[in-house]
Amino acid sequence: MKNTRKTMSFFSVNWFYILTIVLTLTLEGLGSNIYAQNTKKSEQLKLPDMPLHDPFILAYKPTHTYYLYTTNVPRMTGNRKSGTMVYRSKDLLHWDKPKVVFTVPSDSWADPTERPWAPEVHAWKGKFYLFTTLHNKNKIIAKPPKAWHKNIMRSTVIAVSDSPEGPFTLVKRDSPILPANFMTLDGTLYVDPDGQPWMVYAHEWLQKIDGTMEAAPLDDSLSKMAGEPIHLFKGSDAPWLNSTIKPSDFELHYVTDGPELYRTKDGHLLMLWSSWERGSYVQTVARSETGKLQGPWEQLAPLVKHDSGHGMLFRRFDGQLMMVLHRPFRNARGKLYEMKDCGDHLEVVRERIDLDGGAREIK
């Protein structure tokens, strides 16, 4: 009996130790998971925390992910190269820390130390195409007295990737896709009803004085023009802009920025674009009278003022039409608006201050 009791005591003690170890490991595992979850949550950002100039959101249904592209900010990514970064989100409220998806190559026509502008990503023919504006201050196009202002090489380029997360590679490196003597920016992709791809872009007021919107047809590879550029409209066409000008001895400059094309539920073709009014950025919209890219274009009332602009439209995964823009122009942050497609025009429903942390618009 003594030996039996000793044996039973031995096994009881060992089982006690085994259970203790298992319980400890389980608790440590749970603790690690909780820590990992809390760490991941603490690493997420919200729009007020995120530097954003010229924001663009791609809603990618296969992974139910929103991709928010903007110019790389080294303190956010830890990457000091000039390029494009992307934030990712599942709900438009919580965003992962950004990562770089494109860097300006050292062997292109552009200066790799100059920060790109206005990135946006479009799906086309099974791939993803990044449109962004590059610069080279060392390549002078014209200067006074032949031009009123020094003109440098500036143009929207296109880069391609198999994924919205990059990496993106330039489709053309040796020169811009658009005419090299044009100062262009903020190019966007538009595909007309015949399936023809176009780059719609702003032609710099620094070169034109009265900035214009123009468009160039592209080939299917989006690597070269498939015809000559066409003129759409000029900044001074906006009646609300001219109505605010007061006579003075200062020259008039009309800015055109941030075009994006949108076909309404009734088939009207609209263009979001931005300009300046009395030193403040304005988000406005134009409408093609024919429903065609060639226009003619009529200017509608601005959508949002108060130093807001470069708006881009996208649809939430529940179908709600949204607009993202930045405000203010300096030290910009992203702002989100629910929008209404009224058939022949757009209306702002409300700013989603619960998502972007911003103040309500003052009417």
Coordinates of N, CA, C and O in Angstrom, one line a residue, residues 116-233:
P116 N 6.8 63.7 -56.1 CA 5.7 63.6 -57.1 C 4.4 64.2 -56.5 O 4.3 64.4 -55.3
W117 N 3.5 64.6 -57.4 CA 2.2 65.2 -57.0 C 1.1 64.3 -57.4 O 1.2 63.5 -58.4
A118 N 0.0 64.4 -56.7 CA -1.4 63.9 -57.1 C -1.4 62.5 -57.6 O -1.8 62.3 -58.8
P119 N -1.0 61.5 -56.9 CA -1.1 60.1 -57.3 C -2.5 59.6 -57.3 O -3.3 59.9 -56.5
E120 N -2.9 58.8 -58.3 CA -4.1 58.0 -58.3 C -3.9 56.7 -59.1 O -3.0 56.7 -60.0
V121 N -4.7 55.7 -58.7 CA -4.5 54.4 -59.3 C -5.8 53.9 -59.9 O -6.9 54.0 -59.3
H122 N -5.7 53.4 -61.2 CA -6.8 52.9 -61.9 C -6.6 51.5 -62.4 O -5.5 51.2 -62.8
A123 N -7.6 50.7 -62.4 CA -7.6 49.3 -63.0 C -7.8 49.4 -64.5 O -8.7 50.1 -64.9
W124 N -7.0 48.8 -65.3 CA -7.1 48.8 -66.7 C -6.5 47.5 -67.3 O -5.3 47.3 -67.1
K125 N -7.3 46.8 -68.1 CA -6.8 45.6 -68.8 C -6.1 44.6 -67.9 O -5.1 44.0 -68.2
G126 N -6.6 44.4 -66.7 CA -6.1 43.4 -65.8 C -4.9 43.9 -64.9 O -4.3 43.1 -64.2
K127 N -4.5 45.1 -65.1 CA -3.4 45.7 -64.3 C -3.8 47.0 -63.6 O -4.9 47.4 -63.8
F128 N -2.9 47.5 -62.8 CA -3.2 48.7 -62.1 C -2.2 49.8 -62.5 O -1.0 49.5 -62.6
Y129 N -2.7 51.0 -62.8 CA -1.9 52.1 -63.4 C -1.9 53.3 -62.4 O -3.0 53.8 -62.1
L130 N -0.7 53.7 -62.1 CA -0.5 54.8 -61.2 C -0.2 56.0 -62.1 O 0.7 56.0 -62.9
F131 N -1.0 57.1 -61.9 CA -0.8 58.4 -62.6 C -0.3 59.3 -61.5 O -0.9 59.5 -60.4
T132 N 0.9 60.0 -61.7 CA 1.4 60.9 -60.8 C 2.3 61.9 -61.6 O 2.8 61.6 -62.7
T133 N 2.4 63.1 -61.0 CA 3.1 64.2 -61.7 C 4.6 64.3 -61.2 O 4.8 64.5 -60.0
L134 N 5.5 64.3 -62.1 CA 6.9 64.4 -61.8 C 7.5 65.7 -62.3 O 6.8 66.4 -63.2
H135 N 8.7 66.1 -61.8 CA 9.2 67.4 -62.1 C 10.7 67.3 -62.4 O 11.4 66.4 -61.9
N136 N 11.3 68.3 -63.1 CA 12.7 68.5 -63.2 C 13.0 69.9 -63.4 O 13.0 70.5 -64.5
K137 N 13.4 70.6 -62.2 CA 13.7 72.0 -62.2 C 14.9 72.4 -63.0 O 15.1 73.5 -63.4
N138 N 15.8 71.4 -63.3 CA 17.0 71.6 -64.0 C 16.8 71.6 -65.5 O 17.7 72.0 -66.3
K139 N 15.6 71.2 -66.0 CA 15.3 71.2 -67.4 C 14.4 72.3 -67.7 O 13.2 72.2 -67.4
I140 N 14.9 73.4 -68.2 CA 14.1 74.6 -68.5 C 13.5 74.6 -69.8 O 14.1 74.4 -70.8
I141 N 12.2 74.8 -69.9 CA 11.4 74.8 -71.2 C 11.5 76.2 -71.7 O 11.8 76.4 -72.9
A142 N 11.3 77.2 -70.9 CA 11.3 78.6 -71.3 C 11.5 79.5 -70.1 O 11.2 79.1 -69.0
K143 N 12.0 80.7 -70.3 CA 12.2 81.6 -69.2 C 12.0 83.1 -69.7 O 12.2 83.3 -70.9
P144 N 11.8 84.0 -68.8 CA 11.7 85.4 -69.3 C 13.0 85.9 -70.0 O 14.0 85.4 -69.7
P145 N 12.8 86.7 -71.1 CA 11.6 87.4 -71.5 C 10.7 86.6 -72.4 O 9.6 87.1 -72.8
K146 N 11.1 85.4 -72.8 CA 10.2 84.7 -73.8 C 9.0 84.1 -73.1 O 8.0 83.8 -73.8
A147 N 9.0 84.0 -71.8 CA 7.8 83.5 -71.1 C 7.7 84.5 -69.9 O 8.6 85.0 -69.4
W148 N 6.5 84.6 -69.4 CA 6.2 85.5 -68.3 C 6.8 84.9 -67.0 O 7.1 85.6 -66.0
H149 N 6.9 83.6 -66.9 CA 7.4 82.9 -65.7 C 8.3 81.7 -66.2 O 8.1 81.2 -67.3
K150 N 9.3 81.4 -65.4 CA 10.2 80.3 -65.8 C 9.4 79.0 -65.9 O 8.6 78.6 -65.0
N151 N 9.5 78.3 -67.0 CA 8.8 77.0 -67.2 C 9.8 75.9 -67.1 O 10.8 75.9 -67.8
I152 N 9.5 74.9 -66.3 CA 10.4 73.7 -66.1 C 9.6 72.5 -66.6 O 8.4 72.5 -66.9
M153 N 10.3 71.4 -66.8 CA 9.7 70.1 -67.2 C 8.8 69.6 -66.0 O 9.3 69.4 -64.9
R154 N 7.6 69.5 -66.3 CA 6.6 69.0 -65.3 C 5.5 68.2 -66.1 O 5.0 68.8 -67.0
S155 N 5.3 67.0 -65.7 CA 4.3 66.2 -66.5 C 3.8 65.0 -65.7 O 4.5 64.4 -64.9
T156 N 2.6 64.6 -66.0 CA 2.0 63.4 -65.4 C 2.6 62.2 -66.1 O 2.5 62.1 -67.3
V157 N 3.1 61.2 -65.3 CA 3.6 60.0 -65.8 C 2.7 58.8 -65.4 O 1.8 59.0 -64.6
I158 N 2.9 57.7 -66.0 CA 2.1 56.5 -65.7 C 3.0 55.3 -65.4 O 4.0 55.1 -66.1
A159 N 2.7 54.6 -64.3 CA 3.5 53.5 -63.9 C 2.5 52.3 -63.7 O 1.3 52.5 -63.4
V160 N 3.0 51.1 -63.9 CA 2.1 49.9 -63.9 C 2.5 48.9 -62.8 O 3.7 48.8 -62.5
S161 N 1.5 48.1 -62.3 CA 1.8 47.1 -61.4 C 0.7 46.0 -61.5 O -0.4 46.3 -62.1
D162 N 1.0 44.8 -61.0 CA 0.0 43.7 -61.0 C -0.9 43.9 -59.8 O -1.9 43.1 -59.7
S163 N -0.6 44.8 -58.9 CA -1.4 44.9 -57.6 C -1.6 46.3 -57.3 O -0.7 47.2 -57.5
P164 N -2.7 46.6 -56.6 CA -2.9 48.0 -56.1 C -1.9 48.4 -55.0 O -1.7 49.6 -54.7
E165 N -1.1 47.4 -54.5 CA -0.1 47.7 -53.5 C 1.3 47.8 -54.1 O 2.3 47.9 -53.4
G166 N 1.3 47.8 -55.4 CA 2.6 48.0 -56.1 C 3.5 46.8 -56.0 O 3.0 45.7 -55.7
P167 N 4.8 47.0 -56.3 CA 5.5 48.2 -56.7 C 5.1 48.6 -58.1 O 4.8 47.7 -59.0
F168 N 5.1 49.9 -58.4 CA 4.8 50.4 -59.7 C 6.0 50.8 -60.5 O 7.0 51.4 -59.9
T169 N 6.0 50.5 -61.8 CA 7.2 50.7 -62.7 C 6.7 51.6 -63.8 O 5.7 51.4 -64.4
L170 N 7.5 52.6 -64.1 CA 7.2 53.6 -65.2 C 7.0 52.8 -66.5 O 7.8 52.0 -66.9
V171 N 6.0 53.2 -67.3 CA 5.8 52.6 -68.6 C 6.7 53.3 -69.6 O 7.0 52.7 -70.7
K172 N 7.2 54.5 -69.3 CA 8.0 55.3 -70.2 C 9.0 56.1 -69.4 O 8.5 56.9 -68.5
R173 N 10.3 56.0 -69.6 CA 11.3 56.7 -68.7 C 12.0 57.8 -69.3 O 12.4 58.8 -68.7
D174 N 12.2 57.7 -70.6 CA 13.2 58.7 -71.3 C 12.5 60.1 -71.5 O 13.3 61.0 -71.6
S175 N 11.2 60.1 -71.5 CA 10.5 61.4 -71.7 C 9.1 61.3 -71.3 O 8.6 60.2 -71.1
P176 N 8.4 62.4 -71.1 CA 7.0 62.3 -70.7 C 6.1 61.7 -71.8 O 6.5 61.7 -73.0
I177 N 5.0 61.2 -71.4 CA 4.0 60.7 -72.4 C 3.4 61.8 -73.1 O 3.2 61.8 -74.4
L178 N 3.0 62.9 -72.4 CA 2.5 64.1 -73.0 C 3.6 64.9 -73.7 O 4.8 64.6 -73.4
P179 N 3.3 65.9 -74.5 CA 4.4 66.7 -75.1 C 5.3 67.3 -74.0 O 4.9 67.8 -73.0
A180 N 6.6 67.1 -74.3 CA 7.6 67.5 -73.3 C 7.7 69.0 -73.0 O 8.2 69.4 -72.0
N181 N 7.2 69.8 -74.0 CA 7.2 71.2 -73.8 C 6.0 71.8 -73.1 O 5.8 73.0 -73.0
F182 N 5.1 70.9 -72.7 CA 3.9 71.2 -71.9 C 4.2 71.1 -70.5 O 4.6 70.0 -70.0
M183 N 3.8 72.1 -69.7 CA 3.8 71.9 -68.2 C 2.5 71.4 -67.8 O 1.5 72.2 -67.8
T184 N 2.4 70.1 -67.5 CA 1.1 69.5 -67.2 C 1.2 68.8 -65.8 O 2.2 68.5 -65.3
L185 N 0.0 68.7 -65.2 CA -0.1 68.1 -63.9 C -1.5 67.4 -63.7 O -2.4 67.7 -64.5
D186 N -1.6 66.6 -62.6 CA -2.8 66.0 -62.2 C -3.6 65.2 -63.2 O -4.8 65.2 -63.3
G187 N -2.8 64.5 -64.0 CA -3.5 63.6 -65.0 C -4.3 62.5 -64.4 O -4.0 62.0 -63.4
T188 N -5.4 62.2 -65.1 CA -6.4 61.2 -64.6 C -6.8 60.3 -65.8 O -6.7 60.8 -67.0
L189 N -7.2 59.1 -65.6 CA -7.7 58.2 -66.6 C -9.2 58.4 -66.9 O -10.0 58.4 -65.9
Y190 N -9.6 58.5 -68.1 CA -11.0 58.5 -68.5 C -11.1 57.6 -69.7 O -10.3 57.7 -70.7
V191 N -12.1 56.7 -69.7 CA -12.3 55.8 -70.8 C -13.7 56.2 -71.4 O -14.7 56.1 -70.7
D192 N -13.7 56.6 -72.6 CA -15.0 57.0 -73.2 C -15.9 55.8 -73.6 O -15.5 54.7 -73.5
P193 N -17.1 56.1 -74.0 CA -18.0 55.0 -74.3 C -17.6 54.1 -75.4 O -18.1 52.9 -75.5
D194 N -16.7 54.5 -76.3 CA -16.1 53.6 -77.3 C -15.0 52.8 -76.8 O -14.4 52.0 -77.6
G195 N -14.6 53.0 -75.5 CA -13.5 52.2 -75.0 C -12.1 52.8 -75.2 O -11.1 52.2 -74.9
Q196 N -12.1 54.1 -75.7 CA -10.8 54.8 -75.9 C -10.3 55.4 -74.6 O -11.0 56.2 -74.0
P197 N -9.1 55.0 -74.1 CA -8.6 55.6 -72.9 C -8.0 57.0 -73.2 O -7.4 57.2 -74.3
W198 N -8.2 57.9 -72.3 CA -7.7 59.3 -72.4 C -6.9 59.7 -71.1 O -7.3 59.2 -70.0
M199 N -5.9 60.5 -71.2 CA -5.4 61.2 -70.0 C -6.0 62.6 -70.1 O -5.7 63.4 -71.0
V200 N -6.8 62.9 -69.1 CA -7.3 64.3 -68.9 C -6.4 64.9 -67.8 O -6.1 64.4 -66.8
Y201 N -5.9 66.1 -68.1 CA -4.9 66.8 -67.3 C -5.1 68.3 -67.2 O -5.8 68.9 -68.1
A202 N -4.5 68.9 -66.3 CA -4.4 70.3 -66.1 C -3.2 70.9 -66.8 O -2.1 70.3 -66.6
H203 N -3.3 71.9 -67.6 CA -2.1 72.6 -68.2 C -1.8 73.8 -67.3 O -2.7 74.7 -67.1
E204 N -0.6 73.8 -66.8 CA -0.2 74.8 -65.8 C -0.5 76.3 -66.1 O -0.1 76.7 -67.2
W205 N -1.1 76.9 -65.1 CA -1.3 78.4 -65.3 C 0.1 79.1 -65.3 O 0.2 80.2 -65.9
L206 N 1.1 78.5 -64.7 CA 2.5 79.0 -64.8 C 3.0 79.2 -66.2 O 3.8 80.0 -66.5
Q207 N 2.4 78.3 -67.1 CA 2.8 78.4 -68.5 C 1.7 79.1 -69.3 O 2.0 79.9 -70.2
K208 N 0.4 78.9 -69.0 CA -0.7 79.4 -69.8 C -1.2 80.7 -69.2 O -2.0 81.4 -69.9
I209 N -0.9 81.1 -68.0 CA -1.5 82.2 -67.3 C -3.0 81.9 -66.9 O -3.4 81.9 -65.8
D210 N -3.8 81.6 -68.0 CA -5.1 81.2 -67.8 C -5.1 79.6 -68.0 O -5.1 79.1 -69.1
G211 N -5.0 78.9 -66.8 CA -4.8 77.5 -66.9 C -6.0 76.8 -67.6 O -7.1 77.3 -67.6
T212 N -5.7 75.7 -68.3 CA -6.7 75.0 -69.1 C -6.8 73.5 -68.6 O -6.0 73.0 -67.9
M213 N -7.9 72.9 -69.0 CA -8.1 71.5 -68.9 C -8.0 70.9 -70.4 O -8.6 71.4 -71.3
E214 N -7.2 69.9 -70.5 CA -6.9 69.3 -71.8 C -7.0 67.8 -71.7 O -7.1 67.2 -70.6
A215 N -7.0 67.1 -72.8 CA -7.1 65.6 -72.8 C -6.3 65.1 -74.0 O -6.3 65.7 -75.1
A216 N -5.6 63.9 -73.8 CA -4.8 63.3 -74.9 C -5.3 61.8 -74.9 O -5.3 61.1 -73.9
P217 N -5.6 61.3 -76.2 CA -5.9 59.9 -76.3 C -4.7 59.1 -76.1 O -3.6 59.5 -76.5
L218 N -4.8 57.9 -75.5 CA -3.7 57.0 -75.2 C -3.9 55.7 -75.9 O -5.0 55.3 -76.2
D219 N -2.8 55.0 -76.2 CA -2.9 53.6 -76.7 C -3.3 52.7 -75.6 O -3.4 53.0 -74.4
D220 N -3.6 51.4 -76.0 CA -4.1 50.4 -75.0 C -3.1 50.1 -73.9 O -3.5 49.7 -72.8
S221 N -1.8 50.3 -74.1 CA -0.8 50.1 -73.1 C -0.6 51.3 -72.2 O 0.2 51.2 -71.2
L222 N -1.3 52.4 -72.5 CA -1.2 53.6 -71.7 C 0.3 54.1 -71.6 O 0.6 54.8 -70.7
S223 N 1.1 53.8 -72.7 CA 2.5 54.2 -72.7 C 2.8 55.3 -73.7 O 3.9 55.8 -73.6
K224 N 1.8 55.7 -74.5 CA 2.1 56.7 -75.5 C 0.7 57.3 -75.9 O -0.3 56.7 -75.8
M225 N 0.8 58.5 -76.5 CA -0.4 59.1 -77.0 C -0.8 58.4 -78.3 O 0.0 58.0 -79.1
A226 N -2.1 58.4 -78.6 CA -2.7 57.8 -79.8 C -3.3 58.9 -80.7 O -4.0 58.6 -81.6
G227 N -2.9 60.1 -80.4 CA -3.4 61.3 -81.2 C -3.0 62.6 -80.5 O -2.4 62.5 -79.5
E228 N -3.4 63.7 -81.1 CA -3.1 65.0 -80.6 C -4.0 65.4 -79.4 O -5.1 65.0 -79.4
P229 N -3.4 66.1 -78.4 CA -4.2 66.6 -77.3 C -5.3 67.5 -77.8 O -5.2 68.2 -78.8
I230 N -6.4 67.6 -77.0 CA -7.5 68.5 -77.3 C -7.8 69.4 -76.1 O -7.5 69.1 -75.0
H231 N -8.3 70.6 -76.4 CA -8.6 71.6 -75.4 C -10.1 71.4 -74.9 O -11.0 71.2 -75.7
L232 N -10.3 71.4 -73.6 CA -11.6 71.2 -73.0 C -12.2 72.5 -72.5 O -13.3 73.0 -73.0
F233 N -11.5 73.2 -71.6 CA -12.0 74.5 -71.1 C -10.8 75.2 -70.4 O -9.8 74.6 -70.2

